[in-house]
Tab-separated table of C-alpha atoms and ligand atoms in Angstrom:
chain	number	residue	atom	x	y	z
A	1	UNK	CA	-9.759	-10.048	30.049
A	2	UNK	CA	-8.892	-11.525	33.353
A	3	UNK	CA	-7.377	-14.554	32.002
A	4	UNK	CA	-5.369	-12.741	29.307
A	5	UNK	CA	-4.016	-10.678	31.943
A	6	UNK	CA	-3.002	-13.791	33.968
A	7	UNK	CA	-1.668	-15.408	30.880
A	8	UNK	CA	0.738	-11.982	30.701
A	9	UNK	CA	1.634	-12.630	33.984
A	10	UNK	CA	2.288	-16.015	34.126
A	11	UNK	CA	4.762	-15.151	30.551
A	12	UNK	CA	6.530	-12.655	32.719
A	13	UNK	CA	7.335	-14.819	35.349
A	14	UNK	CA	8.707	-17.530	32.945
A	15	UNK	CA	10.659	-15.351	31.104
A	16	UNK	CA	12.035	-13.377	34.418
A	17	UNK	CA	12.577	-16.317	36.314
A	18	UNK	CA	15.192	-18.216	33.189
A	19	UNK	CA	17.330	-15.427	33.823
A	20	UNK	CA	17.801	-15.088	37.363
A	21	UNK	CA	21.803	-15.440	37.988
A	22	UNK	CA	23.125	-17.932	40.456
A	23	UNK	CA	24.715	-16.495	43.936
A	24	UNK	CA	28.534	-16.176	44.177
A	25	UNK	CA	30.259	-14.837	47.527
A	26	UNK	CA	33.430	-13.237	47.712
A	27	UNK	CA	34.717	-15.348	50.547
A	28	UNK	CA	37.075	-17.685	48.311
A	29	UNK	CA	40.660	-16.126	48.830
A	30	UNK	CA	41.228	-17.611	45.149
A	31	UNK	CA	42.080	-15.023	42.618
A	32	UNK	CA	43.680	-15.911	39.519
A	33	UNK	CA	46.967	-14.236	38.725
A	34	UNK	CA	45.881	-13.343	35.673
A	35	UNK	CA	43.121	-11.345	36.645
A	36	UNK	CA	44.285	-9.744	39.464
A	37	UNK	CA	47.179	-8.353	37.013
A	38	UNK	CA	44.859	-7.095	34.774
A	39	UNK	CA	42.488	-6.011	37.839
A	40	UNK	CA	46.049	-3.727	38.932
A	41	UNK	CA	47.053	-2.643	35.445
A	42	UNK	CA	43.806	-1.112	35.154
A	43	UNK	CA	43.683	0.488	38.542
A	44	UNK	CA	47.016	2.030	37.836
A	45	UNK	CA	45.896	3.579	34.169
A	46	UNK	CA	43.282	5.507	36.399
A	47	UNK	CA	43.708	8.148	38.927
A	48	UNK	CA	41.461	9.442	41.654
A	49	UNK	CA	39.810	12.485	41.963
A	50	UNK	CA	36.032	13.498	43.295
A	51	UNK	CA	35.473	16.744	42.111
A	52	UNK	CA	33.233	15.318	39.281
A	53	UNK	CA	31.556	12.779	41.311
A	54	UNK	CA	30.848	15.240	43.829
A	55	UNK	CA	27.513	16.438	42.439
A	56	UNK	CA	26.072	13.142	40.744
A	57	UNK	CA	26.963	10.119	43.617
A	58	UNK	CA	26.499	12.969	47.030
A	59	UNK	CA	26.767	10.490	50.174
A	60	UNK	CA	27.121	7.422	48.175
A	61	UNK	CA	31.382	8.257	47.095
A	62	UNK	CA	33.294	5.298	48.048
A	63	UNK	CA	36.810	5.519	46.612
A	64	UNK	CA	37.116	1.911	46.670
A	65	UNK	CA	40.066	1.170	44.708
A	66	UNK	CA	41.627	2.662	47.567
A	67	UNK	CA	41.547	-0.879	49.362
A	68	UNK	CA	43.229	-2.609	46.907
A	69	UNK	CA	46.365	-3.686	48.576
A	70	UNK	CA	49.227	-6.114	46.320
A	71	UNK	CA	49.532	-9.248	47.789
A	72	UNK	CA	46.577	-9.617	48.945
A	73	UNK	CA	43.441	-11.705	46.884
A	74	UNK	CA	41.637	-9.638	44.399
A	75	UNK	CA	38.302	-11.235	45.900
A	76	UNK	CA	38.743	-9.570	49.104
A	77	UNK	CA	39.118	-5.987	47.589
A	78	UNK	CA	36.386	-3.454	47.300
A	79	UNK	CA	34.141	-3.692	43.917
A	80	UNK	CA	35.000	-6.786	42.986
A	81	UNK	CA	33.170	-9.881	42.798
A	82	UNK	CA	34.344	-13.653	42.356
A	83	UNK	CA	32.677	-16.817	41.656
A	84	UNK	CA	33.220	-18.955	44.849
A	85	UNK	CA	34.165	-22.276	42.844
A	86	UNK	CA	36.810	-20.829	40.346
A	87	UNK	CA	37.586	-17.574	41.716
A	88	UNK	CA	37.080	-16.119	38.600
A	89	UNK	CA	36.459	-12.356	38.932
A	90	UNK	CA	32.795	-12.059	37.638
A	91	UNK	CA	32.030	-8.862	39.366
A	92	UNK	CA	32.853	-5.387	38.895
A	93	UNK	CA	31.366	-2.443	40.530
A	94	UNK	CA	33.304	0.851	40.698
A	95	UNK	CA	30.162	2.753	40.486
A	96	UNK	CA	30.369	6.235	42.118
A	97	UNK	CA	34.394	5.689	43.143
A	98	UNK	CA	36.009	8.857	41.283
A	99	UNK	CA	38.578	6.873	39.149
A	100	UNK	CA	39.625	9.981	36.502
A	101	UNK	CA	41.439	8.936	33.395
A	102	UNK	CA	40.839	6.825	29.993
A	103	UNK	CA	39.748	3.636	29.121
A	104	UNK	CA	41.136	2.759	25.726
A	105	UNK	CA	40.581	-0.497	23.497
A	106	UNK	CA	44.216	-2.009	25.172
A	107	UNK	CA	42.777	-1.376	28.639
A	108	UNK	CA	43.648	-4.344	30.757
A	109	UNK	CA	39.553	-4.252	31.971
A	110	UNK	CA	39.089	-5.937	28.661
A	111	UNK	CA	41.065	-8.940	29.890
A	112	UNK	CA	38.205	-9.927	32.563
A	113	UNK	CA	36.458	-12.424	30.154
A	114	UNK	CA	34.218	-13.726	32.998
A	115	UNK	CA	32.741	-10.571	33.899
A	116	UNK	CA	28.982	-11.071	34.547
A	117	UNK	CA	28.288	-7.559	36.253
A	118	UNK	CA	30.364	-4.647	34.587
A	119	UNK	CA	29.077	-1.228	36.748
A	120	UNK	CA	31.313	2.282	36.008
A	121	UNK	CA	28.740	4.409	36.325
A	122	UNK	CA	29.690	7.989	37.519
A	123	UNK	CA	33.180	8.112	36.840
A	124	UNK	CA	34.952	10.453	34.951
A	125	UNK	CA	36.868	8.632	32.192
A	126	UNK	CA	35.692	11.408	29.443
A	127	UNK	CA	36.670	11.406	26.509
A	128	UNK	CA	37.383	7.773	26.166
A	129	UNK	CA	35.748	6.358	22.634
A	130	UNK	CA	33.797	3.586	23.688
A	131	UNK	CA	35.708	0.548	22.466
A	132	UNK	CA	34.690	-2.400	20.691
A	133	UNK	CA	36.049	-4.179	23.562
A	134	UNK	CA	33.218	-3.968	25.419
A	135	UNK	CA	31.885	-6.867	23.260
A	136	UNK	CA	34.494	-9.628	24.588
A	137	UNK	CA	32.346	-9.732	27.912
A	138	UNK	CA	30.025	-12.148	26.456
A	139	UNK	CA	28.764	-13.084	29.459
A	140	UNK	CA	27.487	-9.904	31.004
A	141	UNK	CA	24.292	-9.698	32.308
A	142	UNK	CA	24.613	-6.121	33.737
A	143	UNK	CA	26.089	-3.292	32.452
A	144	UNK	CA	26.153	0.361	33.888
A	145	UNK	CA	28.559	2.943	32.699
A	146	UNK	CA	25.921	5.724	32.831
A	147	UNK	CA	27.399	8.925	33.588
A	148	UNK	CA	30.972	7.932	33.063
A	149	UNK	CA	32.422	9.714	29.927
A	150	UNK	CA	32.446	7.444	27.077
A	151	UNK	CA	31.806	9.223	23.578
A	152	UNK	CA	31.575	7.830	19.939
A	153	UNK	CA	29.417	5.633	17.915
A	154	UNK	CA	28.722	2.105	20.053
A	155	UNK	CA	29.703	-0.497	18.101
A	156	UNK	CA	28.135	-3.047	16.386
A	157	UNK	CA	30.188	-5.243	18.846
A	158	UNK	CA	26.907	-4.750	21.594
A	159	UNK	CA	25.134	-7.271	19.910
A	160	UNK	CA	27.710	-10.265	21.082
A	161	UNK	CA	26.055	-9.009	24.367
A	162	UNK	CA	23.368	-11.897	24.115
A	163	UNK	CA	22.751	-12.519	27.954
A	164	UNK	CA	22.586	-8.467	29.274
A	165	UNK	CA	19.612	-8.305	31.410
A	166	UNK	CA	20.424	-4.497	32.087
A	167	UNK	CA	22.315	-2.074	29.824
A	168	UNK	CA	22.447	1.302	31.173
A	169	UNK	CA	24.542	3.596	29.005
A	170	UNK	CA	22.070	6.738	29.683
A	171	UNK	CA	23.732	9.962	30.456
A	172	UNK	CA	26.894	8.685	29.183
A	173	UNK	CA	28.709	12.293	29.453
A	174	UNK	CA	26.368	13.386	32.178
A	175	UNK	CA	25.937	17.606	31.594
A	176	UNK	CA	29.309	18.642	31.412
A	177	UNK	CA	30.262	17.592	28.076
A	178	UNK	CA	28.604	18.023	24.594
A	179	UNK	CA	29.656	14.124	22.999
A	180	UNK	CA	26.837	12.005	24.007
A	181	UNK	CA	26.854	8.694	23.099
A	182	UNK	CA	25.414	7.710	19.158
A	183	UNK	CA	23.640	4.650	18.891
A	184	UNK	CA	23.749	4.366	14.748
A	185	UNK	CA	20.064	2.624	13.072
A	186	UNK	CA	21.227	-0.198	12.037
A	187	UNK	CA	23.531	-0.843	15.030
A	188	UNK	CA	20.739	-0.501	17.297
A	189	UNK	CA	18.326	-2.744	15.132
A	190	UNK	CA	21.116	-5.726	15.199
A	191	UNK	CA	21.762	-4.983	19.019
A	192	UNK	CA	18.042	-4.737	19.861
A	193	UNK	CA	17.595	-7.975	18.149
A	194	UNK	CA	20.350	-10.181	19.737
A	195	UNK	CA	19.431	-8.888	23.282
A	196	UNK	CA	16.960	-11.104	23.714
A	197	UNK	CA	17.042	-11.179	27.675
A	198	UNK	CA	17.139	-7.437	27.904
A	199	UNK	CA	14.747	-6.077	30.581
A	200	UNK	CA	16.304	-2.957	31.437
A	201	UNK	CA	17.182	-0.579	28.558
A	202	UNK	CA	18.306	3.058	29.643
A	203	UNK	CA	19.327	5.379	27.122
A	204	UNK	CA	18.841	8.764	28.349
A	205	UNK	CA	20.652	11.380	26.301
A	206	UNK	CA	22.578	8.929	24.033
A	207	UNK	CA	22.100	10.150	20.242
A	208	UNK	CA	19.880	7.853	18.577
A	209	UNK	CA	18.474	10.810	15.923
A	210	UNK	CA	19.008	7.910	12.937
A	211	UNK	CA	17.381	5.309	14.650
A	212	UNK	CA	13.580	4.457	13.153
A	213	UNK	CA	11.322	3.847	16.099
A	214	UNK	CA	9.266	1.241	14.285
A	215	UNK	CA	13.307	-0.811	15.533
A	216	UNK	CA	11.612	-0.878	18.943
A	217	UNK	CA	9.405	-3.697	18.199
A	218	UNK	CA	12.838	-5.633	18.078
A	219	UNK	CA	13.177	-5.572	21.566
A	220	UNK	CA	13.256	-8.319	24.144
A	221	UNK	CA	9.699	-9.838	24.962
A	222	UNK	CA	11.370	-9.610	28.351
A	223	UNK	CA	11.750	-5.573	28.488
A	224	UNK	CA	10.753	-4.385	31.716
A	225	UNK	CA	12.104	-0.410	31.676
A	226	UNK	CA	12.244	1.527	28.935
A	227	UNK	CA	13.613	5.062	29.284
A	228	UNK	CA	14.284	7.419	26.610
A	229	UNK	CA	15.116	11.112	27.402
A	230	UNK	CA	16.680	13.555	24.675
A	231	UNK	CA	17.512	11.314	21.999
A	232	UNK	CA	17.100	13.143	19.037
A	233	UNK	CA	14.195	10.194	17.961
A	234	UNK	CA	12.167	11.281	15.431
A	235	UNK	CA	8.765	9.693	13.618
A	236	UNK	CA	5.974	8.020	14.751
A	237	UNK	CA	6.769	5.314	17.797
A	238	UNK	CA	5.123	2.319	17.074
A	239	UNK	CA	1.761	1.582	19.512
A	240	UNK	CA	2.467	-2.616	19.811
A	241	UNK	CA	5.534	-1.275	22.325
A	242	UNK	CA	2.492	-0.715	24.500
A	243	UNK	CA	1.713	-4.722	24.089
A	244	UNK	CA	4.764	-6.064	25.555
A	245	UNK	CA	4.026	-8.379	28.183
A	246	UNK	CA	6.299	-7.249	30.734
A	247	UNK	CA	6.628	-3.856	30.531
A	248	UNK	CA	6.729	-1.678	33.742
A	249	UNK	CA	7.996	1.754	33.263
A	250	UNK	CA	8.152	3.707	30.231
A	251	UNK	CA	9.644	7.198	29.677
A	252	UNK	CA	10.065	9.001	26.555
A	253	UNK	CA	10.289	12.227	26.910
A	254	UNK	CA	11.851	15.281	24.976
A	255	UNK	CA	12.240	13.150	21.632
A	256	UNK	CA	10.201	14.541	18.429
A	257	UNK	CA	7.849	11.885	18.477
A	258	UNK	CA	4.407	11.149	17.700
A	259	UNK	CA	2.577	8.328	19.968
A	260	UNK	CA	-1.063	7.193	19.663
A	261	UNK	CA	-1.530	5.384	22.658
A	262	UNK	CA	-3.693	2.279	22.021
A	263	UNK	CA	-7.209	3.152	22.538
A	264	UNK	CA	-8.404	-0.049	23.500
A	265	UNK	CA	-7.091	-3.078	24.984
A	266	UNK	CA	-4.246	-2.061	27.211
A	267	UNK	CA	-3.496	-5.379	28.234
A	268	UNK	CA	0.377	-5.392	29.039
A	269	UNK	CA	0.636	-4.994	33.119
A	270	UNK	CA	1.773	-1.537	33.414
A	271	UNK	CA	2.702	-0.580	36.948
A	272	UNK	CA	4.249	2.963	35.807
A	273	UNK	CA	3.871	4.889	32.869
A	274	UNK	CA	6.205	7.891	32.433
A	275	UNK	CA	5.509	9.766	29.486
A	276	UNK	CA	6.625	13.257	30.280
A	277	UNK	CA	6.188	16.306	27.500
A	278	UNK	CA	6.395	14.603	24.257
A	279	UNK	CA	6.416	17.144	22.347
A	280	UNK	CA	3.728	15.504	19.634
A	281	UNK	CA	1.455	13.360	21.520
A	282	UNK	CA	-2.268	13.711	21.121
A	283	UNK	CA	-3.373	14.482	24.962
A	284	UNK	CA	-6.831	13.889	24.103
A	285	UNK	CA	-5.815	10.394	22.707
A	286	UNK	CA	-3.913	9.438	26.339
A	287	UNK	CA	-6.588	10.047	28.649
A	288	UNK	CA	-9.221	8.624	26.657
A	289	UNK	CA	-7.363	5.438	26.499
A	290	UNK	CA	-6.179	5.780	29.804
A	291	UNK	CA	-9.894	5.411	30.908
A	292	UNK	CA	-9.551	1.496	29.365
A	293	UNK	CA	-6.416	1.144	30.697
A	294	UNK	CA	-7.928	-2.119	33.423
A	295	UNK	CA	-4.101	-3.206	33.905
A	296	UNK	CA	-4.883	-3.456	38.504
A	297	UNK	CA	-1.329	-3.105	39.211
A	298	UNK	CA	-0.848	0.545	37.494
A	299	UNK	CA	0.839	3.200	39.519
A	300	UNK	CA	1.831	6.667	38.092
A	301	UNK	CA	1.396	8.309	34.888
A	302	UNK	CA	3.429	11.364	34.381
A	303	UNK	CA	2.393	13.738	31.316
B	1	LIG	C1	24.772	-15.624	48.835
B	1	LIG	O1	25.776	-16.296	49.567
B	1	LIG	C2	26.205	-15.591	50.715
B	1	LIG	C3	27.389	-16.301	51.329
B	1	LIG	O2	27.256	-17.705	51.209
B	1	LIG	C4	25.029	-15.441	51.685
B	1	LIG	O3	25.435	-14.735	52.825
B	1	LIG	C5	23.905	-14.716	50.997
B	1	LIG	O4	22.781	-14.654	51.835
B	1	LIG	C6	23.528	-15.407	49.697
B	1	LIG	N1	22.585	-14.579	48.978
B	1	LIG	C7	21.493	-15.098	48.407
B	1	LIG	C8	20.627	-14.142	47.681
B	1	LIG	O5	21.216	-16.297	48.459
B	2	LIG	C1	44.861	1.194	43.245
B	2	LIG	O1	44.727	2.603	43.098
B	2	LIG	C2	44.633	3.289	44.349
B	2	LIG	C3	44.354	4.749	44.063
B	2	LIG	O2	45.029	5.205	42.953
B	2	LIG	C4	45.866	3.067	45.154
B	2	LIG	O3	45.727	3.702	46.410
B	2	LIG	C5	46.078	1.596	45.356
B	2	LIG	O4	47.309	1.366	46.023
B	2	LIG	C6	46.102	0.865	44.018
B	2	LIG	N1	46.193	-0.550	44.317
B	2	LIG	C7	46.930	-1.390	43.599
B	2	LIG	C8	46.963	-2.812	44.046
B	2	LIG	O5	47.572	-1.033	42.623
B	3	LIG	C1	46.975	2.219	24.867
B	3	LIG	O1	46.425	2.993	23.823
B	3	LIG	C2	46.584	4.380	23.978
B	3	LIG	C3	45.782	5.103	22.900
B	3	LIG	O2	45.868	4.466	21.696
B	3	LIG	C4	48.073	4.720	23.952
B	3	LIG	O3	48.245	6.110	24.133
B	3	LIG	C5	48.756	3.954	25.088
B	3	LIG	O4	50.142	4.176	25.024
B	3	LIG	C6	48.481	2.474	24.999
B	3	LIG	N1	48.982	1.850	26.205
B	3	LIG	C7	49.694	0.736	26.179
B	3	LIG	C8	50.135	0.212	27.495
B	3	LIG	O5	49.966	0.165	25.138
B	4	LIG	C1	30.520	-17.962	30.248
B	4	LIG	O1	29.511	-18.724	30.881
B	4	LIG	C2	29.503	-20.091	30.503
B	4	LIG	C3	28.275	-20.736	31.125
B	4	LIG	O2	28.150	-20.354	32.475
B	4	LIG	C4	30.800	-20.726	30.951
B	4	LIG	O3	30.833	-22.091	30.567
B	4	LIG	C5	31.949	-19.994	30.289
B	4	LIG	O4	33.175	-20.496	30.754
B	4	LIG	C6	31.887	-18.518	30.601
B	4	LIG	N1	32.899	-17.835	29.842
B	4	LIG	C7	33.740	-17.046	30.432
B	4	LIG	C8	34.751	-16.400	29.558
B	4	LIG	O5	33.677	-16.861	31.631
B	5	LIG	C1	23.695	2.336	37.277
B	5	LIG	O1	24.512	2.717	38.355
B	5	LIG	C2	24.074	3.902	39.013
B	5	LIG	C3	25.101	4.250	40.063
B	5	LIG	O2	25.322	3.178	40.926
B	5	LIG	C4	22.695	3.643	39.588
B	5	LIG	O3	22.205	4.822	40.190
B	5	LIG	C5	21.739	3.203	38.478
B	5	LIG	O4	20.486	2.878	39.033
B	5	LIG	C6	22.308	2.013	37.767
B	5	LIG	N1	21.445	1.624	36.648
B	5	LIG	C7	20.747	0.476	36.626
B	5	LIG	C8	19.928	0.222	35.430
B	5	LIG	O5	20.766	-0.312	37.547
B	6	LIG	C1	24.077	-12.752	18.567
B	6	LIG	O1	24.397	-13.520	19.707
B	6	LIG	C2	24.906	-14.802	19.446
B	6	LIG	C3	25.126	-15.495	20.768
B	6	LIG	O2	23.907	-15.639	21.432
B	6	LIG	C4	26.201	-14.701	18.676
B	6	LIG	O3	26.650	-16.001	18.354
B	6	LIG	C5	25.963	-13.907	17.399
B	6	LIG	O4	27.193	-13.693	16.758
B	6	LIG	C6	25.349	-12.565	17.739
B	6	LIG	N1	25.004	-11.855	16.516
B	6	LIG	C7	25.525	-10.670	16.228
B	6	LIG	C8	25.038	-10.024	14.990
B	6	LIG	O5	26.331	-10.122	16.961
């Protein structure tokens, strides 16, 4: 048992360690014209205004668009991130900065082809359809636009997304607004399968009521989070998800879903297991196998 549980470990590390990104500063005053157009054209499609942020960022609003000043280099302004050699613009974090308005499919955002970290997260840019677009940053490792605003059916595009590490798209709409976010069956199943770096899947709230769970054996051997809140999943959610070899923390909760918990054997390294009031999951079941669970690094179970 020991020794499986070191060869787990020993896979995580391997796996975590070949995607580890390479350090960039933003101390280069390079900024390709290009990019700093499109980086302006975009600010200027967008307006600013906190009353939605308000609730969901508290301290942590920073308008920082607000620091973008013409003439100057796009590397030095607020949220954005360049590679030191090239200048490229690889980084883009407007997380929690109160830009109001729409993104659509011409938005100039979709002109940063060397985006590696894409982060809108708590902005209000409802009801923008979320735009096929999103599948020309082919070398993202990071994107975050939970909370944001984006509506519709994700396209089939996400699966050009071949080097995400993270993809946070969880309470797309946040409570306000009734359009979550549909993640279609087969979408998901082709997405899921081309991921194959994912460790970080968030998907709170997004409508995934025609995805089969059995597509979550698909995943990334790399998957390190897993959370799943209000789905609309349905069905019986396969037990090998339990066997992944990196998996950390786990949360399913308020999906229609039927679990059976492995009842031996829980070798995957668990350090947190979330599984909050599923509203079919044989209690009895859980903390009988949670009596085998020898994983030494395991933290918190939530029921
Ligand atoms: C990245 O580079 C910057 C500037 O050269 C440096 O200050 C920072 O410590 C580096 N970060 C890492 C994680 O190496
Ligand atoms: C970006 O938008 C902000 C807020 O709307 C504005 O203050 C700023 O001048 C704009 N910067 C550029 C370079 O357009
Ligand atoms: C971008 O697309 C939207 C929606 O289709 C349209 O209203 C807008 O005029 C377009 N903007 C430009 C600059 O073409
Ligand atoms: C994507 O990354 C590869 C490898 O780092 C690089 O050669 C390529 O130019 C990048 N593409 C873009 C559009 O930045
Ligand atoms: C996405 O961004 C929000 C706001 O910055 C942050 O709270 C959240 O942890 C991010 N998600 C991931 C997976 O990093
Ligand atoms: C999967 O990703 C690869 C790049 O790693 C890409 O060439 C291929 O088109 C993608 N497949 C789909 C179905 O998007």
């Amino acid at each position: 048992m020991k020794g499986l549980l070191h060869l787990y470990f020993v896979l995580c590390v391997l796996l975590l360690s070949s995607t580890l990104s390479s350090n960039s500063s933003a101390s280069t005053n390079l900024c390709p014209r290009d990019q700093s157009l499109a980086l302006i054209q975009f600010n200027n499609s967008l307006s600013i205004d906190c009353s939605a942020s308000e609730y969901w960022c508290l301290e942590h609003i920073q308008k920082k668009t607000i620091s973008w000043k013409l003439g100057t280099s796009c590397c030095l302004w607020d949220g954005v991130n360049c590679e030191s050699e090239t200048g490229n613009v690889i980084g883009l974090d407007l997380s929690c900065s109160c830009l109001i308005g729409s993104i659509f499919s011409n938005s100039t955002l979709f002109l940063l082809h060397h985006l590696q970290h894409l982060n809108l997260a708590y902005n209000d840019f409802f009801p923008s359809q979320i735009a096929s677009e999103f599948g020309h940053f082919t070398n993202l490792t990071h994107l975050n636009i939970s909370g944001s605003g984006f509506t519709g059916i994700i396209p089939l595009q996400f699966s050009h997304l071949s080097k995400l590490v993270s993809l946070d798209l969880s309470d797309s709409t946040n409570i306000y607004y009734a359009d979550d976010l549909i993640f279609e069956g087969h979408v998901f199943e082709k997405v899921l399968g081309n991921l194959t770096k994912l460790q970080h899947l968030l998907l709170d709230e997004v409508d995934m009521s025609s995805v089969v769970p059995t597509s979550f054996l698909n995943m990334s051997s790399s998957i390190r989070t897993l959370t799943f809140w209000f789905n609309g999943l349905q069905g019986k959610f396969p037990v090998d998800v339990f066997l992944f070899p990196c998996l950390q923390r786990f949360s399913l909760t308020g999906n229609d879903i039927e679990i059976n918990f492995p009842k031996v054997n829980w070798s995957a390294p668990l350090r947190s297991l979330e599984v909050s009031s599923l509203m079919y999951s044989s209690l009895g079941e859980v903390t009988d196998s949670i009596g085998n669970l020898k994983s030494p690094g395991i933290g918190s179970f939530f029921f």
